[in-house]
Tab-separated table of C-alpha atoms in Angstrom:
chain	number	residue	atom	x	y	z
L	1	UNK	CA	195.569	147.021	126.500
L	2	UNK	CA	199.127	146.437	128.033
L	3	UNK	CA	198.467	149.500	130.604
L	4	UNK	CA	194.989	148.418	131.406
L	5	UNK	CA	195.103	147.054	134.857
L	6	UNK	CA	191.674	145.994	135.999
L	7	UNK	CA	190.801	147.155	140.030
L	8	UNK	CA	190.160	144.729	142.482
L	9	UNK	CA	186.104	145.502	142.434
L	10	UNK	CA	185.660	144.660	138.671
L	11	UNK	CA	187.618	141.499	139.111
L	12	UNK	CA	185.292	140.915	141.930
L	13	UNK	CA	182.065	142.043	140.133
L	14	UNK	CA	182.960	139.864	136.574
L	15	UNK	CA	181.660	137.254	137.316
L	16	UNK	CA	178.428	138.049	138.158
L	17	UNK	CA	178.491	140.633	135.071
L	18	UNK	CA	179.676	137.711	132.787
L	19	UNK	CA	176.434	135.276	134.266
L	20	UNK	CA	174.052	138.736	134.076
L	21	UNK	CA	174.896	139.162	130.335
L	22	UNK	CA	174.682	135.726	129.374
L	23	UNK	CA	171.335	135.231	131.088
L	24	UNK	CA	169.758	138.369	130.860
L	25	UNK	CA	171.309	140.659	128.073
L	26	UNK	CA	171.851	138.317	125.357
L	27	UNK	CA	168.752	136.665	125.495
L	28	UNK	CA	167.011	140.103	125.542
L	29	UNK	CA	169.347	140.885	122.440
L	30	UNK	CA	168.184	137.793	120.109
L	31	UNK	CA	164.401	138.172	121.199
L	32	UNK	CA	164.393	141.782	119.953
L	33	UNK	CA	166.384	140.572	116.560
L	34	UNK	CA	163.634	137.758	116.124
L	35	UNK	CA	160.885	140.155	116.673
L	36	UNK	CA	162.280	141.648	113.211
L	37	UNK	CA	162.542	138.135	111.614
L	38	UNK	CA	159.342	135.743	110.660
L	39	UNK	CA	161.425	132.879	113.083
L	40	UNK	CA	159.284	129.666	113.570
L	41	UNK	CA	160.005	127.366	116.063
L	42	UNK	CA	159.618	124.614	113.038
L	43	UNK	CA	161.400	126.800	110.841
L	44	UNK	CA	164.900	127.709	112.326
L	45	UNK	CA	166.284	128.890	109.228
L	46	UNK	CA	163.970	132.138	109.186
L	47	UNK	CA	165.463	133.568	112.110
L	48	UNK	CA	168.123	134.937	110.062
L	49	UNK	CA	165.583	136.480	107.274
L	50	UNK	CA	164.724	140.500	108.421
L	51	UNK	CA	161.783	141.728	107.660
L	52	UNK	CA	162.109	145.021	109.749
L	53	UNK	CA	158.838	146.166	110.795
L	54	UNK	CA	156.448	143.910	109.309
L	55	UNK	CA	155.560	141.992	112.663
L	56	UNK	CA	154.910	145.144	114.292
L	57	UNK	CA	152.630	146.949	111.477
L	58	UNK	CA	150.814	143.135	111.814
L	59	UNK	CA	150.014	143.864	115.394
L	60	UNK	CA	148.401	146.803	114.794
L	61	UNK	CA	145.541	145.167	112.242
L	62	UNK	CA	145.262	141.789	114.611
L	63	UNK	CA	141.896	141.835	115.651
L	64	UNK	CA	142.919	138.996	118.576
L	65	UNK	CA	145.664	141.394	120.226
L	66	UNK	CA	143.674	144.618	120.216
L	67	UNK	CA	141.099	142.682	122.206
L	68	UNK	CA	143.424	141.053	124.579
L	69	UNK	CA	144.883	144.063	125.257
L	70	UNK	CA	141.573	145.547	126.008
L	71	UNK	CA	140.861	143.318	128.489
L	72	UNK	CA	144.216	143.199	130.058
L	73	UNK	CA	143.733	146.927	130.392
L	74	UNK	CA	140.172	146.607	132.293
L	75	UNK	CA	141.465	144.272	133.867
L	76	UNK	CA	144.014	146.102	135.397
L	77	UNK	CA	141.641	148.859	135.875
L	78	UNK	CA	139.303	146.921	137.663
L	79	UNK	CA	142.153	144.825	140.072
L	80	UNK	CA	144.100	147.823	141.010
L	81	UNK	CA	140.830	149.905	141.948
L	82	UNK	CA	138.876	147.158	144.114
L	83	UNK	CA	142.968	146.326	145.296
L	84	UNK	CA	143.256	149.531	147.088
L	85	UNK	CA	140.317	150.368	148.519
L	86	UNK	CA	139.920	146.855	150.209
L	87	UNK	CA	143.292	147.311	151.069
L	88	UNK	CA	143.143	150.727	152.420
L	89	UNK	CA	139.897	149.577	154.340
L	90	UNK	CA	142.069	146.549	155.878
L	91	UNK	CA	145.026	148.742	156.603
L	92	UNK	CA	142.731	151.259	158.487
L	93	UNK	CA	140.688	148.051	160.619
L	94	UNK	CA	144.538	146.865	161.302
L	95	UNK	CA	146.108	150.038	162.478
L	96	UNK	CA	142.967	150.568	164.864
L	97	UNK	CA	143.723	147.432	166.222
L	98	UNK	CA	144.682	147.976	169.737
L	99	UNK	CA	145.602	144.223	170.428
L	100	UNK	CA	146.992	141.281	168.453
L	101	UNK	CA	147.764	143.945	165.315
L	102	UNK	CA	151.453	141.610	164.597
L	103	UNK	CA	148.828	138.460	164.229
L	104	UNK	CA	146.547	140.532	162.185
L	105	UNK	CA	149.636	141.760	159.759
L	106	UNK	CA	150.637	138.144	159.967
L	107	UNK	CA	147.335	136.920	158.278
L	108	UNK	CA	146.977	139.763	155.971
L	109	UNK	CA	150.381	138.219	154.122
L	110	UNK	CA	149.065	135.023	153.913
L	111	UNK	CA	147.563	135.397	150.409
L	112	UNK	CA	150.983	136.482	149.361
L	113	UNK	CA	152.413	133.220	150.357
L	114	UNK	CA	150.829	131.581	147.320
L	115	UNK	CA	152.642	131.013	144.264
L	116	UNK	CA	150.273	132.346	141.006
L	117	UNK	CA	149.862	128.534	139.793
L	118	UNK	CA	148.785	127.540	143.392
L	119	UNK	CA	145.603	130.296	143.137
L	120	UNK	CA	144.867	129.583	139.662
L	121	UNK	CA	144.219	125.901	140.734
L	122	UNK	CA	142.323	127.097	143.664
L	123	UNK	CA	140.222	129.564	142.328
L	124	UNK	CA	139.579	127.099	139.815
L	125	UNK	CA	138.523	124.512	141.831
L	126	UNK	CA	136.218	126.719	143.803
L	127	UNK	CA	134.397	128.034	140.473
L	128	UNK	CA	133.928	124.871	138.774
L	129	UNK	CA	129.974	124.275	137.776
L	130	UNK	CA	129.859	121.160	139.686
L	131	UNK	CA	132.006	120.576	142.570
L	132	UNK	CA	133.083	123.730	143.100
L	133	UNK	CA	132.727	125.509	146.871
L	134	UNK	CA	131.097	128.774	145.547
L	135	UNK	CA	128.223	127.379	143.378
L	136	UNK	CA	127.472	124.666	146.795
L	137	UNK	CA	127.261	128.029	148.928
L	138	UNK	CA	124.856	129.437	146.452
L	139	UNK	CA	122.946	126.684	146.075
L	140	UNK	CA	122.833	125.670	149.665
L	141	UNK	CA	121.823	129.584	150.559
L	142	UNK	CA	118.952	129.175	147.921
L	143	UNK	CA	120.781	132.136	146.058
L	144	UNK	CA	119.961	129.959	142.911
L	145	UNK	CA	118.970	126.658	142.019
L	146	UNK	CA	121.296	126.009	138.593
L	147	UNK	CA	125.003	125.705	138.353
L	148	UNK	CA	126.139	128.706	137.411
L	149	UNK	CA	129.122	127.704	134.384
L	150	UNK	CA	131.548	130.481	136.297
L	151	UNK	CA	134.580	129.126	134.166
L	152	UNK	CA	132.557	127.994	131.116
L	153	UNK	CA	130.587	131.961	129.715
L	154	UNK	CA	133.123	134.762	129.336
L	155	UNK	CA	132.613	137.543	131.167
L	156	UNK	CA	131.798	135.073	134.483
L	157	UNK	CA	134.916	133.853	133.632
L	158	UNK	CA	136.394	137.055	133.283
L	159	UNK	CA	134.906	138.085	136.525
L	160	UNK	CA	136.341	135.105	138.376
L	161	UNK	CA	140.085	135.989	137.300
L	162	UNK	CA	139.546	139.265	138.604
L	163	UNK	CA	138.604	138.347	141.821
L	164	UNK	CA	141.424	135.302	142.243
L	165	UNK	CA	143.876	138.471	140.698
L	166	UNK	CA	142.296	140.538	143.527
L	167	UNK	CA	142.074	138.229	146.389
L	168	UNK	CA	146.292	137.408	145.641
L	169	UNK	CA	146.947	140.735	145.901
L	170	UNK	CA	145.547	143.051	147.760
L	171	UNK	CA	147.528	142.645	151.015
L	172	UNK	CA	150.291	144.371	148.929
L	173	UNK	CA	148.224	147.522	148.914
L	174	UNK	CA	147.199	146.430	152.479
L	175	UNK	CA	150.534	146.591	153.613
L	176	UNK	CA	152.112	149.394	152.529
L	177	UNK	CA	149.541	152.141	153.231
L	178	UNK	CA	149.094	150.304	156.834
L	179	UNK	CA	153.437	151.474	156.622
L	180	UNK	CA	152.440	154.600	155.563
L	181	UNK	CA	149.304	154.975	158.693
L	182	UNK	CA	151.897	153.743	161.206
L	183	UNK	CA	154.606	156.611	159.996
L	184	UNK	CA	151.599	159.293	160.130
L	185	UNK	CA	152.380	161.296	163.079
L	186	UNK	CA	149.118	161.966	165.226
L	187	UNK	CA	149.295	165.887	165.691
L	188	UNK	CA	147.642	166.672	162.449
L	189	UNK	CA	144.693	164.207	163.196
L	190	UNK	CA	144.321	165.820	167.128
L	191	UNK	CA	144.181	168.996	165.645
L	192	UNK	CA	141.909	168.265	162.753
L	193	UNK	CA	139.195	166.935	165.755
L	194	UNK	CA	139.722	170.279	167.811
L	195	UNK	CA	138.795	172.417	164.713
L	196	UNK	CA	135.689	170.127	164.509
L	197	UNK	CA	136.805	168.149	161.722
L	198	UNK	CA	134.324	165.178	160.417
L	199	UNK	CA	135.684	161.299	160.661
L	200	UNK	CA	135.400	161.841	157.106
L	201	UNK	CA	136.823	165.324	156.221
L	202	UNK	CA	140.024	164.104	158.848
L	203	UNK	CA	140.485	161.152	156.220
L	204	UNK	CA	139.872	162.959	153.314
L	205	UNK	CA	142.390	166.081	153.845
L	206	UNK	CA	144.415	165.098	157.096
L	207	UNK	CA	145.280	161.345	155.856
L	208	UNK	CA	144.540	160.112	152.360
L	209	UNK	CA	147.272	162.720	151.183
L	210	UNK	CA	149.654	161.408	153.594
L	211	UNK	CA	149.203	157.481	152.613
L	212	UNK	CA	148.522	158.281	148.739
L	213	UNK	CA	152.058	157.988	147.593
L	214	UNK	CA	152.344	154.466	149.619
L	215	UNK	CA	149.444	153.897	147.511
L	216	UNK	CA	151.260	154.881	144.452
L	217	UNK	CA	153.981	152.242	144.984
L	218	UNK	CA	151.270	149.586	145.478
L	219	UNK	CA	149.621	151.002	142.127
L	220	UNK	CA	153.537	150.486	140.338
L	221	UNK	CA	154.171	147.539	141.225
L	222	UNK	CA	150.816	145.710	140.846
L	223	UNK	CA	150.586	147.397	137.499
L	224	UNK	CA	153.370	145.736	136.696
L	225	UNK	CA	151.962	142.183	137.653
L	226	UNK	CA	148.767	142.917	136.236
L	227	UNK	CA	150.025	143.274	132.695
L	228	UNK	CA	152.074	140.594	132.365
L	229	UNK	CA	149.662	138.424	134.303
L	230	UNK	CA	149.561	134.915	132.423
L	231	UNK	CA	150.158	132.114	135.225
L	232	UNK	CA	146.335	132.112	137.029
L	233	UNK	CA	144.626	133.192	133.644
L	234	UNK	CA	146.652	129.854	132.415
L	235	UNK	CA	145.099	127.815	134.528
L	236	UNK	CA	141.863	128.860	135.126
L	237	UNK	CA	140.780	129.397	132.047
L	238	UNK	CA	143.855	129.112	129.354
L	239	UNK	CA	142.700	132.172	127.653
L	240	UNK	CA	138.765	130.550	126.892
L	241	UNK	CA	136.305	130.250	126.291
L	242	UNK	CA	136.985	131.035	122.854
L	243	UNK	CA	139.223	133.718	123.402
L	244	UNK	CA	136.925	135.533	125.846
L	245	UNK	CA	139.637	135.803	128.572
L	246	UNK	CA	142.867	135.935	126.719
L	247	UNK	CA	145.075	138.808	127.821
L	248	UNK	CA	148.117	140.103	125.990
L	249	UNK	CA	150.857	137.392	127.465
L	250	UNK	CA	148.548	134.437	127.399
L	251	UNK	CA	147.795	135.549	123.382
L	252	UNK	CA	151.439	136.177	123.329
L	253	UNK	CA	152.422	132.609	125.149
L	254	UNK	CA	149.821	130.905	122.902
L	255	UNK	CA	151.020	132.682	119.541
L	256	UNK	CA	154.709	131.509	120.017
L	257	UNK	CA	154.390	127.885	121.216
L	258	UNK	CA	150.842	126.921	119.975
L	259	UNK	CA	151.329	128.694	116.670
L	260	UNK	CA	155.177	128.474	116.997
L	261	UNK	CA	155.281	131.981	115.596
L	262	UNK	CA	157.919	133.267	117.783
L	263	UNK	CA	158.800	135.956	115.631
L	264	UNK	CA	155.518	137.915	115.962
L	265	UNK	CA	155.280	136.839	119.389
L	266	UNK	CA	158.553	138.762	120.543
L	267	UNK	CA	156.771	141.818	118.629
L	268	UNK	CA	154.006	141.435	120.792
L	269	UNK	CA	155.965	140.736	123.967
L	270	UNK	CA	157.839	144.617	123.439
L	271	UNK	CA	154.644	146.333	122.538
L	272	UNK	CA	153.504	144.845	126.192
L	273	UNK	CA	156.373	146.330	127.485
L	274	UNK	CA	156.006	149.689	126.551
L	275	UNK	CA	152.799	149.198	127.776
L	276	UNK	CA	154.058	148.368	131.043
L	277	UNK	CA	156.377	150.629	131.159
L	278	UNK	CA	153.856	153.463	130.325
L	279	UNK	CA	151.516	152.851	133.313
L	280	UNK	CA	154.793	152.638	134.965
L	281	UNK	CA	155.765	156.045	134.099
L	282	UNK	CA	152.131	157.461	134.615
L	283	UNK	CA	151.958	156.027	138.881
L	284	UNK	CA	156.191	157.309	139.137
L	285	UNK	CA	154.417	160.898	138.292
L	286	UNK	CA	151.744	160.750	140.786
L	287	UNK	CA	153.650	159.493	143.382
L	288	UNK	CA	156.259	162.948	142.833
L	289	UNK	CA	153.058	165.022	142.756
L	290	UNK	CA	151.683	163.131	145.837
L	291	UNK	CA	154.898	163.765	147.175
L	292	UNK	CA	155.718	167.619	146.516
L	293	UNK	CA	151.995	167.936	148.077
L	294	UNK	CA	152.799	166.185	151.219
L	295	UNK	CA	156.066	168.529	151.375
L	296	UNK	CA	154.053	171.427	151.098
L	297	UNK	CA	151.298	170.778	153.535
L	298	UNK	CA	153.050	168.821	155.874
């Protein structure tokens, strides 16, 4: 080491390398190790006891994560559909918008001004049996007469995550295909009308394939925030009733503090990863093939 002279930019980047791997890396480090280990939070001393795979070949006969995973997968099925067609149908009323369209944009980022805990407590509030604003509007519309126990039987519970998940997020499909509808230049549209083209045959092979891979980057990254989504399930529901809404990082939040099996919880946390980071892979392909088609058309 008496030759090694360090250059000005690693000097420069160190610290911020040092703060990185002390934050980041080594607690990503130990969490794999304990997902190897049977560590309990009340137990400290079994964090240094291996037991290589066994909390992984666990997870594969736990009745209670195959289940949450299901429904973190429909879930994520369901919010990411209903997410970008009612954000491809505001991005399209926007952009047609021939005055006040900054105003418009303006309001169609307002739901993304809300932290995750802020929605779950106000989708919450709006579902509950008895106070709650959308069981009033139903009742006062003579829609029904009951309460209807939206937070209370599982799949209405189910249903009313989805639609606080959706109503949070769709402005981020909203906004980036309206990016990719402003970018679209207008010749291929003009011409598509001279040949006699429909409203909807001009959508369907003269724009969709132009906005699909800004659709595909709305599809990665709410992917991403769909399966890890714990904060509004949290508080709306807390994974109830009875399990009925847990999804894989509530089951895994729940399994490591509430059960203080951390151990098996860390196991659980990297098989949601690779679940993650399989959807991930799946939306990076079609956005190249979306891509390489817009190259050769356009």
């Amino acid at each position: 080491m008496k030759g090694f002279k360090p250059s000005a930019p690693l000097l420069l980047l160190l610290p911020a390398i040092i703060v990185l791997a002390a934050v980041v890396v080594l607690p990503l480090i130990l969490s794999l190790y304990s997902s190897f280990t049977p560590f309990r939070l009340t137990r400290p001393e079994t964090f240094f006891v291996f037991v290589g795979f066994r909390n992984y070949l666990s997870i594969l006969s736990n009745a209670d994560f195959w289940w949450a995973f299901g429904r973190t997968v429909l879930l994520l099925t369901i919010a990411l559909n209903l997410e970008m067609l009612l954000g491809l149908g505001l991005a399209m009323l926007v952009e047609k918008a021939t005055r006040g369209q900054r105003i418009l944009r303006t309001l169609m980022m307002f739901p993304m001004m809300f932290s995750p805990i802020l929605v779950g407590f106000q989708f919450k509030f709006m579902f509950n049996d008895n106070i709650g604003l959308v069981n009033n509007a139903l009742q006062s519309l003579g829609i029904t007469q009951d309460a209807i126990p939206w937070l209370i039987e599982g799949h209405l519970a189910f249903i009313a995550i989805s639609i606080a998940e959706i109503w949070s997020s769709t402005s981020i499909f909203a906004i980036l295909i309206l990016a990719g509808l402003l970018a679209m230049p207008k010749e291929p549209i003009e011409a598509a009308r001279v040949d006699g083209c429909t409203p909807w045959q001009t959508f369907r092979y003269v724009t969709w394939p132009f906005v699909m891979p800004f659709a595909y980057i709305a599809m990665t990254i709410r992917s991403l925030d769909v399966a890890r989504a714990y904060d509004i399930v949290k508080i709306m529901t807390d994974g109830g009733p009875a399990g009925r809404t847990e999804l894989l990082w509530t089951l895994v939040g729940r399994t490591a503090y509430s059960d203080a099996r951390m151990g098996l919880a860390n196991a659980m946390a990297y098989f949601s990863i690779l679940l993650s980071i399989g959807f991930t892979v799946y939306f990076y392909n079609k956005l190249a093939a979306a891509r390489a088609q817009i190259g050769a058309e356009w």
